[in-house]
CSV table of C-alpha atoms and ligand atoms in Angstrom, one decimal:
chain,number,residue,atom,x,y,z
R,1118,MET,CA,126.1,17.9,-56.0
R,1119,SER,CA,124.3,20.2,-58.4
R,1120,GLU,CA,125.9,22.1,-61.3
R,1121,THR,CA,126.2,25.1,-59.0
R,1122,GLY,CA,128.5,23.1,-56.7
R,1123,LYS,CA,125.9,23.3,-53.9
R,1124,ASN,CA,124.9,20.0,-52.2
R,1125,GLN,CA,121.1,20.1,-52.5
R,1126,ASP,CA,120.8,17.4,-49.8
R,1127,VAL,CA,122.3,19.6,-47.1
R,1128,GLN,CA,120.2,22.2,-45.3
R,1129,PRO,CA,122.2,25.5,-45.3
R,1130,GLY,CA,123.7,26.6,-42.0
R,1131,ARG,CA,123.8,30.0,-40.5
R,1132,MET,CA,126.3,32.9,-40.2
R,1133,GLU,CA,126.5,35.1,-37.1
R,1134,VAL,CA,128.8,38.1,-36.9
R,1135,ILE,CA,129.6,39.8,-33.5
R,1136,THR,CA,131.3,43.1,-34.0
R,1137,GLY,CA,132.1,46.4,-32.3
R,1138,PRO,CA,135.2,48.2,-30.9
R,1139,MET,CA,137.6,46.8,-28.3
R,1140,PHE,CA,136.2,46.4,-24.8
R,1141,SER,CA,132.7,45.9,-26.2
R,1142,GLY,CA,132.4,42.2,-25.1
R,1143,LYS,CA,132.8,40.6,-28.5
R,1144,SER,CA,134.8,37.6,-27.4
R,1145,GLU,CA,132.6,37.2,-24.3
R,1146,GLU,CA,129.5,37.0,-26.6
R,1147,LEU,CA,131.3,34.6,-28.9
R,1148,ILE,CA,132.2,32.4,-25.9
R,1149,ARG,CA,128.6,32.6,-24.6
R,1150,ARG,CA,127.2,31.4,-27.9
R,1151,LEU,CA,129.7,28.5,-28.2
R,1152,LYS,CA,129.1,27.4,-24.6
R,1153,ARG,CA,125.4,27.3,-25.2
R,1154,ALA,CA,126.0,25.2,-28.3
R,1155,GLN,CA,128.1,22.8,-26.2
R,1156,ILE,CA,125.2,22.5,-23.7
R,1157,ALA,CA,123.0,21.6,-26.6
R,1158,ARG,CA,125.5,18.8,-27.4
R,1159,LEU,CA,126.6,20.4,-30.6
R,1160,ARG,CA,130.2,19.8,-31.6
R,1161,ILE,CA,132.2,23.0,-31.8
R,1162,ALA,CA,135.6,23.9,-33.4
R,1163,SER,CA,137.1,27.3,-32.5
R,1164,PHE,CA,139.9,29.2,-34.2
R,1165,LYS,CA,141.8,32.4,-33.8
R,1166,PRO,CA,144.7,34.0,-35.6
R,1167,GLU,CA,148.2,33.4,-34.1
R,1168,ILE,CA,148.6,37.1,-33.7
R,1169,ASP,CA,146.3,37.1,-30.7
R,1170,LEU,CA,148.8,36.4,-27.9
R,1171,ARG,CA,146.9,37.8,-25.0
R,1172,TYR,CA,146.2,35.3,-22.2
R,1173,GLN,CA,146.3,31.7,-23.3
R,1174,SER,CA,147.5,30.5,-26.7
R,1175,ASP,CA,145.1,27.6,-26.9
R,1176,ALA,CA,141.9,29.4,-26.0
R,1177,ILE,CA,139.6,32.3,-26.9
R,1178,SER,CA,139.7,34.7,-23.9
R,1179,SER,CA,137.6,37.6,-23.1
R,1180,HIS,CA,138.6,40.6,-20.9
R,1181,SER,CA,136.3,39.2,-18.3
R,1182,ALA,CA,138.4,36.0,-18.1
R,1183,GLN,CA,135.9,33.7,-19.8
R,1184,THR,CA,137.7,31.2,-22.0
R,1185,ILE,CA,136.9,28.4,-24.5
R,1186,GLN,CA,139.4,26.1,-26.3
R,1187,ALA,CA,140.5,27.4,-29.6
R,1188,VAL,CA,143.2,26.5,-32.1
R,1189,ALA,CA,145.6,29.4,-33.1
R,1190,VAL,CA,146.3,29.3,-36.8
R,1191,ARG,CA,148.7,31.5,-38.8
R,1192,ASP,CA,146.4,31.8,-41.8
R,1193,LEU,CA,143.3,30.5,-43.5
R,1194,ASP,CA,145.2,27.8,-45.4
R,1195,ARG,CA,146.1,26.3,-42.0
R,1196,LEU,CA,142.5,26.7,-40.7
R,1197,ARG,CA,141.2,25.0,-43.8
R,1198,ALA,CA,143.7,22.1,-43.5
R,1199,LEU,CA,142.7,21.5,-39.9
R,1200,LEU,CA,139.0,22.0,-40.2
R,1201,PHE,CA,137.8,20.5,-43.5
R,1202,PRO,CA,139.1,16.9,-43.2
R,1203,ALA,CA,137.2,16.8,-39.9
R,1204,LEU,CA,134.1,18.7,-41.0
R,1205,ASP,CA,131.7,15.8,-40.5
R,1206,THR,CA,132.5,15.9,-36.8
R,1207,VAL,CA,131.7,19.6,-36.4
R,1208,ASP,CA,128.4,21.4,-36.1
R,1209,VAL,CA,129.5,24.9,-35.1
R,1210,VAL,CA,132.6,26.8,-36.1
R,1211,GLY,CA,133.7,29.8,-34.0
R,1212,ILE,CA,136.3,32.3,-35.2
R,1213,ASP,CA,137.6,35.1,-33.0
R,1214,GLU,CA,139.6,38.2,-34.1
R,1215,ALA,CA,138.2,37.6,-37.6
R,1216,GLN,CA,139.5,41.0,-38.8
R,1217,PHE,CA,143.0,39.6,-38.9
R,1218,PHE,CA,142.2,37.0,-41.5
R,1219,ASP,CA,142.2,38.1,-45.2
R,1220,GLU,CA,139.3,38.5,-47.6
R,1221,LEU,CA,139.2,34.8,-48.4
R,1222,LEU,CA,137.5,34.3,-45.0
R,1223,VAL,CA,134.3,35.5,-46.6
R,1224,GLY,CA,134.3,32.6,-49.1
R,1225,LEU,CA,135.4,30.1,-46.5
R,1226,ALA,CA,132.6,31.1,-44.2
R,1227,MET,CA,130.0,30.8,-47.0
R,1228,GLU,CA,131.4,27.3,-47.8
R,1229,LEU,CA,130.8,26.3,-44.2
R,1230,VAL,CA,127.3,27.7,-44.3
R,1231,GLU,CA,126.5,25.8,-47.5
R,1232,ALA,CA,127.9,22.7,-45.8
R,1233,GLY,CA,125.2,23.1,-43.1
R,1234,LYS,CA,127.4,24.6,-40.4
R,1235,ARG,CA,126.6,27.3,-38.0
R,1236,VAL,CA,129.5,29.9,-38.2
R,1237,VAL,CA,130.0,32.5,-35.5
R,1238,LEU,CA,132.6,35.1,-36.2
R,1239,ALA,CA,133.8,37.9,-33.8
R,1240,GLY,CA,135.9,40.8,-34.9
R,1241,LEU,CA,136.6,44.6,-34.9
R,1242,ASP,CA,134.5,46.5,-37.3
R,1243,THR,CA,136.9,49.5,-37.6
R,1244,THR,CA,140.6,50.1,-37.4
R,1245,PHE,CA,142.1,52.6,-34.9
R,1246,ALA,CA,141.8,55.2,-37.8
R,1247,GLY,CA,138.0,54.6,-37.7
R,1248,GLU,CA,138.0,52.9,-41.2
R,1249,PRO,CA,136.1,49.7,-42.0
R,1250,PHE,CA,138.3,46.7,-41.1
R,1251,ALA,CA,138.2,44.1,-43.9
R,1252,PRO,CA,137.0,41.4,-44.1
R,1253,MET,CA,134.4,42.3,-41.4
R,1254,PRO,CA,132.2,44.6,-43.6
R,1255,ALA,CA,131.7,41.8,-46.2
R,1256,LEU,CA,131.0,39.3,-43.5
R,1257,MET,CA,128.4,41.6,-41.9
R,1258,ALA,CA,126.7,42.1,-45.3
R,1259,ILE,CA,126.1,38.4,-45.9
R,1260,ALA,CA,125.5,37.2,-42.4
R,1261,ASP,CA,122.2,35.9,-41.1
R,1262,GLU,CA,122.6,37.9,-37.9
R,1263,VAL,CA,124.9,40.8,-37.0
R,1264,VAL,CA,125.3,41.9,-33.4
R,1265,LYS,CA,127.0,45.3,-33.2
R,1266,LEU,CA,128.1,45.9,-29.6
R,1267,SER,CA,129.2,49.2,-28.1
R,1268,ALA,CA,131.7,49.8,-25.4
R,1269,VAL,CA,131.8,52.6,-22.9
R,1270,CYS,CA,133.7,55.8,-23.7
R,1271,MET,CA,136.5,56.1,-21.2
R,1272,VAL,CA,136.5,59.9,-21.4
R,1273,CYS,CA,132.8,60.8,-21.1
R,1274,GLY,CA,130.9,57.5,-20.4
R,1275,ALA,CA,128.8,57.6,-23.6
R,1276,PRO,CA,128.3,54.5,-25.7
R,1277,ALA,CA,131.6,54.0,-27.6
R,1278,ILE,CA,131.9,52.7,-31.2
R,1279,HIS,CA,135.6,53.4,-31.7
R,1280,THR,CA,138.8,51.9,-30.7
R,1281,GLN,CA,141.2,54.7,-29.6
R,1282,ARG,CA,144.9,54.2,-30.1
R,1283,LEU,CA,147.0,55.7,-27.3
R,1284,GLY,CA,150.4,57.1,-27.8
R,1285,ALA,CA,152.3,57.1,-31.1
R,1286,SER,CA,152.3,53.4,-32.1
R,1287,GLN,CA,152.0,53.0,-35.9
R,1288,GLN,CA,151.3,49.3,-35.7
R,1289,LEU,CA,147.9,48.5,-37.2
R,1290,VAL,CA,146.7,46.7,-34.1
R,1291,MET,CA,148.5,45.3,-31.0
R,1292,VAL,CA,146.0,42.8,-29.7
R,1293,GLY,CA,145.1,43.0,-26.1
R,1294,ALA,CA,148.1,45.2,-25.4
R,1295,ALA,CA,147.0,46.6,-22.0
R,1296,GLY,CA,147.1,50.4,-21.9
R,1297,MET,CA,147.5,50.8,-25.7
R,1298,TYR,CA,143.8,51.3,-26.5
R,1299,GLU,CA,140.6,52.7,-25.1
R,1300,ALA,CA,137.0,52.7,-26.2
R,1301,ARG,CA,135.8,56.1,-27.3
R,1302,CYS,CA,132.5,57.7,-28.5
R,1303,ARG,CA,132.4,59.7,-31.8
R,1304,ALA,CA,132.9,63.0,-30.0
R,1305,CYS,CA,136.0,61.8,-28.0
R,1306,PHE,CA,137.6,59.7,-30.8
R,1307,ARG,CA,140.9,61.0,-32.1
R,1308,PRO,CA,142.0,59.0,-35.2
R,1309,GLU,CA,145.5,60.5,-35.1
R,1310,GLY,CA,146.0,59.1,-31.6
R,1311,ASP,CA,145.5,60.5,-28.2
R,1312,VAL,CA,146.7,60.6,-24.6
R,1313,PRO,CA,144.9,58.3,-22.1
R,1314,ALA,CA,141.6,59.4,-20.6
R,1315,ALA,CA,143.1,59.3,-17.2
R,1316,GLU,CA,145.6,62.0,-18.2
R,1317,GLN,CA,143.0,64.2,-19.8
R,1318,LEU,CA,140.8,64.0,-16.8
R,1319,LYS,CA,143.7,64.4,-14.4
R,1320,LEU,CA,142.7,61.1,-12.7
R,1321,PRO,CA,145.2,58.9,-11.0
R,1322,SER,CA,145.9,56.3,-13.7
U,2455,ZN,ZN1,133.1,60.3,-25.2
């Protein structure tokens, strides 16, 4: 180890951030990358916050029903306690719903990169109020690669960068709660909340 605390014998790894609104395929892209790593015989470890209760509790799931095994952890202390003792047996670390972890995720991700690991993080870039969703902005700034996906606006069909909250829920995010959120473009986004597109368009919902 050098005086800076970096191990000069280890080649640095790589940080990849996959971001965008809900329904933009972030989890799907994360799973695609992790499955490719598995095919290349790299050893992966995947984590997600316990708050993500949609579908299976021991997997990362996408809306298109792709899954990969993942450990649900209540916080970063738990993630660290599980991952770091086994770090020699891991090449790639995947983290889904990264926006639900606190700012310490930024330092933890850099530690992993400096230890030679490839880190792939997926998470929402903005809240339902359209504000940057920490710690994603900091992760995007220091990543080797950022993939910003768009969804499709459910009102007008344009590319959507926002997650629209439906109804009057004041909760920050209710993960995967069907019917609670829609993807919206800038023009159709209502940060104060909105009725579903189907009602606006008088479509059968
Ligand atoms: Zn629109």
